[in-house]
Coordinates of C-alpha atoms in Angstrom, one line a residue:
M1 CA 12.0 184.8 98.8
R2 CA 15.5 185.6 98.6
V3 CA 17.1 187.7 101.2
L4 CA 20.8 189.0 101.4
H5 CA 21.8 189.5 105.0
V6 CA 24.9 192.1 104.8
A7 CA 26.9 192.1 108.5
T8 CA 30.6 191.7 109.7
E9 CA 30.1 189.3 112.4
V10 CA 29.0 185.6 112.4
Y11 CA 29.4 183.2 115.5
P12 CA 31.7 181.3 116.1
L13 CA 34.2 182.8 113.6
V14 CA 33.9 186.7 114.5
K15 CA 31.9 187.8 117.5
T16 CA 32.3 191.1 119.6
G17 CA 28.9 191.0 120.6
G18 CA 25.5 189.8 120.3
L19 CA 25.5 190.6 116.3
G20 CA 27.6 187.5 115.8
D21 CA 25.1 185.3 117.6
I22 CA 22.3 187.0 115.7
L23 CA 23.6 186.3 112.4
A24 CA 24.7 182.6 113.3
A25 CA 21.1 181.8 114.1
L26 CA 18.6 183.9 112.3
P27 CA 19.3 182.8 108.7
V28 CA 19.3 179.1 109.8
A29 CA 15.7 179.8 111.2
Q30 CA 14.7 181.5 108.1
Q31 CA 15.8 178.8 105.9
A32 CA 13.6 176.6 108.1
Q33 CA 10.7 178.8 107.1
G34 CA 11.4 178.5 103.2
V35 CA 13.4 181.7 103.0
D36 CA 16.5 181.7 100.8
A37 CA 18.7 183.3 103.2
R38 CA 22.4 184.2 102.6
L39 CA 25.1 186.2 104.1
L40 CA 27.6 188.8 102.8
L41 CA 30.6 189.1 105.0
P42 CA 33.9 191.0 105.0
G43 CA 37.1 188.5 104.3
F44 CA 38.4 188.8 107.8
P45 CA 40.9 185.9 108.4
A46 CA 38.7 183.9 110.7
I47 CA 36.0 184.3 108.2
L48 CA 38.2 183.0 105.3
D49 CA 39.5 180.1 107.6
G50 CA 36.0 179.2 108.7
L51 CA 34.4 178.6 105.3
D52 CA 34.0 175.1 103.5
D53 CA 33.5 174.6 99.9
V54 CA 34.9 177.8 98.9
G55 CA 34.7 178.9 95.3
L56 CA 35.2 182.1 93.3
V57 CA 32.0 183.8 92.3
A58 CA 33.7 187.0 90.7
D59 CA 36.7 189.1 90.3
L60 CA 35.9 192.7 90.8
G61 CA 39.4 193.9 90.2
S62 CA 40.2 197.3 91.8
L63 CA 37.5 198.9 93.7
M64 CA 37.0 201.7 96.5
G65 CA 40.7 201.9 97.0
A66 CA 41.5 198.1 97.3
A67 CA 43.8 197.0 94.2
R68 CA 42.2 193.5 94.4
V69 CA 38.6 192.6 95.2
R70 CA 36.9 189.1 94.7
V71 CA 33.8 187.8 95.7
L72 CA 34.0 184.2 97.1
W73 CA 31.1 181.7 97.9
G74 CA 31.1 179.1 100.8
R75 CA 29.1 177.8 103.8
I76 CA 30.0 178.5 107.4
R77 CA 31.6 175.5 108.9
G78 CA 29.5 173.6 111.1
S79 CA 26.1 175.4 110.6
G80 CA 26.3 175.2 106.7
I81 CA 24.8 178.7 106.3
P82 CA 25.5 180.0 102.7
A83 CA 27.9 183.0 102.7
Y84 CA 29.4 185.3 100.3
V85 CA 32.5 186.9 101.4
V86 CA 34.4 190.2 100.0
D87 CA 38.0 188.9 99.8
A88 CA 39.9 192.5 99.8
P89 CA 43.2 191.7 101.4
W90 CA 44.3 195.3 101.6
Y91 CA 41.3 196.0 103.9
Y92 CA 40.2 192.9 105.5
R93 CA 43.2 190.7 106.2
R94 CA 44.1 192.1 109.5
E95 CA 44.6 190.2 112.7
G96 CA 42.7 191.2 115.9
N97 CA 39.7 193.2 116.6
P98 CA 37.8 193.6 113.1
Y99 CA 37.3 197.2 113.8
L100 CA 40.3 198.5 115.9
G101 CA 43.9 198.6 115.3
P102 CA 46.6 197.6 117.6
D103 CA 46.4 201.0 119.4
N104 CA 42.7 200.2 120.2
R105 CA 41.4 203.0 118.0
D106 CA 39.4 202.7 114.8
W107 CA 41.3 201.8 111.7
P108 CA 41.9 205.2 109.9
D109 CA 40.5 203.6 106.7
N110 CA 37.4 202.2 108.4
A111 CA 35.2 204.3 106.2
R112 CA 36.5 202.9 103.0
R113 CA 36.8 199.3 104.4
F114 CA 33.1 199.2 105.1
A115 CA 31.8 201.3 102.1
L116 CA 33.4 198.6 100.3
L117 CA 31.2 196.1 101.7
G118 CA 28.1 198.1 101.1
K119 CA 29.1 198.7 97.7
V120 CA 29.5 195.0 96.8
A121 CA 26.2 194.4 98.8
A122 CA 24.1 196.4 96.3
H123 CA 25.7 194.8 93.3
L124 CA 25.3 191.5 94.6
A125 CA 21.6 192.3 95.4
W126 CA 21.0 193.7 91.9
G127 CA 22.2 190.3 90.5
D128 CA 25.5 192.0 88.9
V129 CA 28.0 189.6 90.9
D130 CA 26.5 186.1 91.0
P131 CA 24.8 185.5 87.8
I132 CA 22.5 182.8 89.3
W133 CA 21.2 184.8 92.1
K134 CA 19.9 188.0 93.2
A135 CA 18.1 189.4 96.4
D136 CA 14.5 190.4 96.7
V137 CA 15.3 191.9 100.0
L138 CA 18.8 193.5 101.2
H139 CA 18.9 193.2 105.1
A140 CA 21.7 195.4 106.3
H141 CA 22.8 195.0 110.0
D142 CA 24.2 197.8 112.1
W143 CA 26.6 200.7 111.0
H144 CA 29.1 198.6 109.3
A145 CA 26.5 197.7 106.6
G146 CA 24.8 201.0 106.7
L147 CA 25.9 202.3 103.1
A148 CA 24.4 199.2 101.5
P149 CA 21.1 200.7 101.4
V150 CA 22.4 204.2 100.4
Y151 CA 24.2 202.5 97.4
L152 CA 20.9 200.8 96.3
S153 CA 19.1 204.2 96.2
Q154 CA 21.7 205.4 93.6
N155 CA 19.9 203.2 90.9
P156 CA 16.3 203.2 91.9
V157 CA 15.3 201.5 88.5
R158 CA 16.9 198.2 89.6
R159 CA 14.6 198.1 92.6
V160 CA 15.7 195.8 95.4
R161 CA 13.7 196.6 98.7
S162 CA 16.0 197.2 101.9
V163 CA 15.7 196.8 105.5
F164 CA 18.2 198.2 108.1
S165 CA 18.4 196.6 111.5
V166 CA 19.7 198.7 114.3
H167 CA 21.7 196.6 116.9
N168 CA 23.0 199.6 119.0
L169 CA 22.2 203.0 117.7
A170 CA 25.1 204.4 120.0
Y171 CA 27.6 202.9 117.6
Q172 CA 27.2 205.1 114.3
G173 CA 30.3 204.6 112.2
L174 CA 31.3 208.3 111.8
F175 CA 33.6 209.5 109.1
S176 CA 35.2 212.7 108.2
P177 CA 34.2 215.1 105.5
D178 CA 37.6 214.3 104.0
D179 CA 36.4 210.7 103.3
W180 CA 33.3 211.8 101.4
A181 CA 34.8 212.1 97.9
T182 CA 36.4 208.6 98.4
L183 CA 33.1 206.7 98.9
A184 CA 31.4 207.5 95.6
L185 CA 28.5 209.2 97.3
E186 CA 26.3 212.0 95.5
P187 CA 26.5 215.4 97.0
W188 CA 22.7 215.3 97.6
M189 CA 23.1 212.1 99.9
L190 CA 25.1 214.3 102.5
R191 CA 22.3 216.7 103.4
P192 CA 21.6 217.2 107.1
M193 CA 18.1 215.8 108.0
Y194 CA 17.5 213.0 105.4
G195 CA 21.0 212.4 104.6
L196 CA 24.4 211.1 106.2
E197 CA 25.5 214.3 107.6
Y198 CA 25.7 214.1 111.1
H199 CA 27.1 217.4 113.1
G200 CA 29.6 218.0 110.4
W201 CA 30.6 214.2 109.9
G202 CA 29.1 211.6 108.0
S203 CA 27.2 208.7 109.6
F204 CA 26.9 205.3 108.3
M205 CA 24.1 204.5 110.7
K206 CA 22.1 207.5 109.6
G207 CA 22.8 206.5 106.2
G208 CA 21.0 203.0 106.8
L209 CA 18.2 205.0 108.6
A210 CA 17.5 207.5 106.1
F211 CA 17.9 205.5 102.9
S212 CA 16.4 202.1 103.9
D213 CA 12.7 201.1 102.9
W214 CA 12.0 199.6 106.3
L215 CA 13.8 199.9 109.7
S216 CA 13.8 197.4 112.3
T217 CA 15.4 197.0 116.0
V218 CA 16.1 194.2 118.1
S219 CA 13.1 194.4 120.6
P220 CA 9.6 196.2 120.7
R221 CA 10.6 198.7 123.5
Y222 CA 14.0 199.8 122.0
A223 CA 12.2 200.5 118.9
Y224 CA 9.9 203.1 120.9
E225 CA 12.9 204.2 122.9
I226 CA 14.9 205.3 120.1
T227 CA 12.4 207.8 118.9
T228 CA 13.1 209.7 122.2
P229 CA 15.7 212.1 123.1
E230 CA 17.1 210.2 125.7
F231 CA 17.9 207.2 123.8
G232 CA 17.9 208.6 120.3
V233 CA 21.6 209.9 120.4
G234 CA 20.5 212.9 118.2
L235 CA 18.7 210.7 115.6
D236 CA 15.5 210.6 117.5
G237 CA 13.7 213.2 114.9
L238 CA 14.7 211.2 111.9
L239 CA 13.6 208.1 113.6
L240 CA 10.3 209.8 114.8
S241 CA 9.6 210.8 111.2
R242 CA 9.9 207.1 110.0
R243 CA 8.1 205.5 113.0
D244 CA 5.3 204.1 110.6
R245 CA 8.2 202.0 109.1
L246 CA 10.1 201.2 112.2
T247 CA 9.4 197.4 113.8
G248 CA 10.8 196.1 117.0
I249 CA 11.3 192.3 116.8
L250 CA 12.7 190.4 119.9
N251 CA 15.8 188.6 119.4
G252 CA 15.6 184.9 119.9
I253 CA 18.6 182.8 121.0
D254 CA 20.2 179.5 119.7
Q255 CA 18.7 176.8 121.6
T256 CA 21.1 174.2 120.3
V257 CA 23.9 176.3 121.7
W258 CA 22.2 177.4 124.9
N259 CA 20.3 174.3 126.4
P260 CA 21.2 173.3 129.9
Q261 CA 20.0 169.7 128.8
I262 CA 22.5 169.2 126.2
D263 CA 25.3 171.9 126.9
G264 CA 28.7 170.1 126.5
L265 CA 30.5 172.9 127.9
V266 CA 29.0 172.9 131.6
P267 CA 29.9 169.7 134.1
A268 CA 26.4 168.8 134.6
N269 CA 23.2 168.9 132.6
Y270 CA 19.8 169.7 133.9
S271 CA 16.2 170.6 133.2
A272 CA 13.2 172.6 134.5
H273 CA 11.9 169.1 135.9
D274 CA 15.2 167.9 137.2
L275 CA 17.5 170.8 138.7
N276 CA 20.0 168.5 140.4
G277 CA 22.7 169.2 137.6
K278 CA 22.5 173.0 138.3
W279 CA 23.6 172.6 142.0
V280 CA 26.5 170.5 140.7
D281 CA 27.4 173.1 138.3
K282 CA 27.5 175.7 141.0
E283 CA 29.6 173.8 143.4
R284 CA 32.1 173.4 140.4
V285 CA 32.1 176.9 139.4
Q286 CA 32.6 178.1 143.0
H287 CA 35.4 175.8 143.5
E288 CA 37.2 176.7 139.8
L289 CA 37.2 180.2 140.8
G290 CA 38.1 180.3 144.2
L291 CA 34.8 181.4 145.7
A292 CA 33.7 179.9 149.0
V293 CA 31.8 176.6 148.3
D294 CA 28.6 176.8 149.9
P295 CA 25.2 176.0 148.3
G296 CA 23.5 178.4 150.6
R297 CA 25.2 181.4 149.3
M298 CA 23.6 183.0 146.5
L299 CA 25.9 183.3 143.2
A300 CA 25.5 186.4 141.0
V301 CA 27.3 186.2 137.6
M302 CA 27.8 188.9 135.0
V303 CA 29.0 188.1 131.5
S304 CA 29.5 191.4 129.7
R305 CA 31.4 194.3 128.2
L306 CA 33.0 196.3 131.1
T307 CA 31.4 199.7 130.0
D308 CA 29.3 202.4 131.3
Q309 CA 26.5 201.2 129.1
K310 CA 26.4 197.9 130.4
G311 CA 26.1 199.4 134.2
A312 CA 29.6 197.9 135.2
D313 CA 30.1 201.0 137.3
L314 CA 27.0 200.5 138.9
L315 CA 28.1 197.0 139.9
L316 CA 31.0 198.1 141.5
G317 CA 29.0 200.5 143.5
V318 CA 26.6 197.8 144.8
L319 CA 29.5 195.3 145.7
P320 CA 29.5 196.1 149.6
K321 CA 25.6 195.8 149.6
M322 CA 26.2 192.4 148.0
R323 CA 28.6 191.3 150.7
E324 CA 26.2 192.5 153.2
L325 CA 23.5 190.5 151.7
G326 CA 25.6 187.3 151.4
I327 CA 25.8 187.4 147.7
Q328 CA 29.0 186.3 145.9
L329 CA 29.8 187.7 142.5
A330 CA 31.7 185.9 139.5
L331 CA 32.3 188.3 136.5
V332 CA 33.8 187.7 133.1
G333 CA 34.2 190.6 130.6
S334 CA 36.4 193.1 129.3
G335 CA 36.2 196.6 128.5
D336 CA 37.0 200.0 129.8
P337 CA 40.8 199.8 131.2
A338 CA 39.8 201.7 134.5
L339 CA 36.8 199.4 135.0
Q340 CA 38.8 196.3 134.7
D341 CA 41.4 197.5 137.1
A342 CA 38.7 198.4 139.7
F343 CA 37.1 195.0 139.3
R344 CA 40.5 193.2 139.7
K345 CA 41.2 195.4 143.0
A346 CA 37.6 194.2 144.1
A347 CA 38.4 190.6 143.6
Q348 CA 41.8 190.9 145.5
E349 CA 40.1 192.8 148.2
A350 CA 37.1 190.2 148.8
P351 CA 38.5 186.5 148.2
G352 CA 35.8 184.0 148.4
W353 CA 33.5 186.6 147.6
V354 CA 34.5 188.1 144.1
S355 CA 36.0 186.4 141.3
V356 CA 36.9 188.5 138.1
T357 CA 38.2 187.0 134.8
I358 CA 39.0 189.6 132.2
G359 CA 38.8 188.8 128.8
Y360 CA 36.3 187.0 126.3
D361 CA 35.9 183.1 127.4
E362 CA 32.9 181.4 125.9
P363 CA 33.3 178.1 127.8
L364 CA 33.5 180.0 131.1
S365 CA 30.6 182.0 130.3
H366 CA 28.4 178.8 129.9
R367 CA 29.7 177.5 133.3
L368 CA 28.9 180.8 134.9
I369 CA 25.4 181.1 133.6
A370 CA 24.7 177.4 134.2
G371 CA 26.1 177.4 137.9
G372 CA 24.9 181.0 138.9
D373 CA 21.6 181.7 140.6
L374 CA 21.2 185.3 139.5
I375 CA 22.5 187.0 136.4
L376 CA 23.1 190.6 136.3
V377 CA 22.3 193.0 133.2
P378 CA 22.1 196.6 135.0
S379 CA 22.2 198.4 131.7
R380 CA 21.7 202.0 131.2
F381 CA 20.4 201.1 127.6
E382 CA 20.1 197.8 126.1
P383 CA 18.5 197.3 122.6
C384 CA 17.6 193.5 123.2
G385 CA 20.2 191.7 125.2
L386 CA 21.0 188.1 125.0
T387 CA 22.5 187.3 128.3
Q388 CA 19.2 187.7 130.4
M389 CA 17.6 185.3 128.0
Y390 CA 20.5 182.7 128.5
G391 CA 19.9 183.2 132.0
L392 CA 16.3 182.5 131.7
R393 CA 17.0 179.4 129.7
Y394 CA 19.3 178.1 132.3
G395 CA 17.0 179.0 135.3
T396 CA 19.6 181.8 136.4
L397 CA 17.3 184.5 137.4
P398 CA 17.8 188.0 135.7
L399 CA 18.2 191.1 137.6
V400 CA 18.0 193.9 135.1
R401 CA 17.2 197.5 134.4
R402 CA 13.9 198.2 133.0
V403 CA 15.0 199.2 129.5
G404 CA 14.8 197.7 126.0
G405 CA 14.8 194.2 125.4
L406 CA 15.4 193.6 129.2
A407 CA 12.0 195.2 130.0
D408 CA 10.3 193.0 127.1
T409 CA 11.8 189.7 128.6
V410 CA 12.1 190.1 132.4
H411 CA 9.1 190.5 134.8
E412 CA 9.2 191.0 138.7
Y413 CA 6.1 189.6 140.3
H414 CA 3.3 192.2 140.4
D415 CA -0.5 192.1 140.0
G416 CA -0.4 188.3 139.5
Q417 CA 2.0 188.5 136.6
P418 CA 4.3 185.6 136.4
S419 CA 7.9 186.6 137.8
N420 CA 11.0 185.4 136.1
G421 CA 13.5 187.8 137.6
F422 CA 14.2 191.1 139.2
V423 CA 13.6 194.5 137.8
F424 CA 15.0 198.1 138.9
N425 CA 13.9 201.5 137.0
R426 CA 16.5 203.9 137.9
A427 CA 20.3 203.7 136.8
D428 CA 21.6 204.3 140.0
V429 CA 23.2 202.3 142.8
H430 CA 20.3 202.8 145.3
D431 CA 17.7 201.1 143.0
F432 CA 20.1 198.4 141.9
A433 CA 20.7 197.6 145.7
L434 CA 16.9 197.5 146.5
A435 CA 16.6 195.0 143.5
L436 CA 19.4 192.9 145.0
A437 CA 17.8 193.0 148.5
R438 CA 14.4 191.9 147.0
A439 CA 16.3 188.9 145.4
A440 CA 17.9 188.1 148.6
D441 CA 14.6 188.0 150.4
V442 CA 13.1 185.7 147.9
W443 CA 16.3 183.4 148.2
Q444 CA 15.4 182.6 151.5
D445 CA 12.4 180.9 150.5
R446 CA 13.8 178.1 148.2
G447 CA 10.3 176.9 147.0
A448 CA 9.7 180.5 145.6
W449 CA 13.2 180.8 144.3
E450 CA 12.7 177.4 142.3
W451 CA 9.1 178.4 141.2
R452 CA 10.7 181.1 139.4
M453 CA 13.3 179.3 138.0
R454 CA 11.0 176.8 136.3
T455 CA 8.9 179.8 135.2
A456 CA 11.9 181.2 133.5
M457 CA 13.0 177.9 131.9
E458 CA 9.7 177.2 130.3
V459 CA 9.5 180.5 128.3
D460 CA 10.3 179.8 124.4
H461 CA 13.0 182.3 123.1
S462 CA 13.8 180.4 120.3
W463 CA 14.4 182.0 117.0
G464 CA 11.2 180.5 115.2
P465 CA 9.0 183.4 116.5
A466 CA 11.2 186.0 115.5
A467 CA 11.8 184.4 112.1
A468 CA 8.2 184.4 111.5
D469 CA 8.1 188.3 112.4
Y470 CA 11.1 189.1 110.3
L471 CA 9.1 187.1 107.2
A472 CA 6.1 189.2 107.9
M473 CA 7.8 192.4 107.8
Y474 CA 9.9 191.5 104.4
R475 CA 6.4 190.6 102.9
Q476 CA 5.1 194.2 104.1
V477 CA 8.2 195.6 102.5
L478 CA 8.0 193.9 99.1
S479 CA 4.2 195.0 99.0
D480 CA 4.6 198.4 100.0
R481 CA 5.4 200.4 96.6
N482 CA 5.4 204.0 98.1

């Protein structure tokens, strides 16, 4: 089976969230199961610089407003993942964030930038671009690739099946009606219910949802949640109408990157059978960050974007309770400037108790997760979440809100169910604080705490099971001729 994954990120070349991690790991796991899985990526500078064995596949000339468009072929350095790259300097050779300009706003030509990606994806899947390869399934990921299934539908005779994965429904890729004429879309495609129109705008996300043969999300619970008004961001009606072709598959994690036994980014390695290295990692990270070095104090960590979605404001609200319970906090992340400033102030007011690092720091993230006792993921919504799975893998017990993939992966002890963390229900400071108090109570019984750690570390969150589920879904899509 030949599968073309269309996306904008792949770790370690471009990563703004979990999407990059997924596109780095899923194709490798699929190849191990016999799938000819390839990527199609935009030619961002970091992607072009991270390719080995680069060759020219096709020169497409002028396309979608770009004077020069070429398709290159290479392999992602390190992993060897085969990748096609759309080399369109006018659209993609820009430094910094792949979606935002220097003013931290969307690039004004984002609609054309990512429509080009979708257009090339359709022609590559059909076999027009690479004369020796075409796809059985085009798998588009998130709004940036949302027009790929739309362009496929313009030529139904040359049938390539399509899957569209929702990684976060809240980010929709909206574009102005002024852009419609520039995207080579047929007028009927802009219809309100089953087209791209979204409250007077166009939506790349809605295009993927309406025109794909099959839909998937990154956890079973999120697949249900997005069909409800609370989490459906105005698209729940469309999703509910397609629920018989909507599958939730829980993401995995790359256990060659996230493995406490071999992680080269942490001071000391350890396993579920020998936790001594974890106590070394905790002492080192406390010292590194200027926290009081005390093995008896619980160290809570958070590695996250600082946004309301991620519950960063809720964490600010429980900081006094954490101090009261004797819990330290080490945070790394960036996001809303007001939240960043509030966390900086909190760290200044509580030296030895609170450490805040603003920015993205992959090595520090590994050291925090290895050295922490508790990892906080208090999200208002969370399609899947990876940091709680990293925490489970490292014996750093997650404390999460019961939503999306967090609810699918973290369980607090009740009715004999094994406990691997702590869970709260309502997105408010009170419920969050109660969960912290329960964690602090368990912390006093080190035997009970270590039992939960080992329970967490022994669960398999590798990509193998997820890759098998995706393969089963592809087979269903290919056999479905409706």
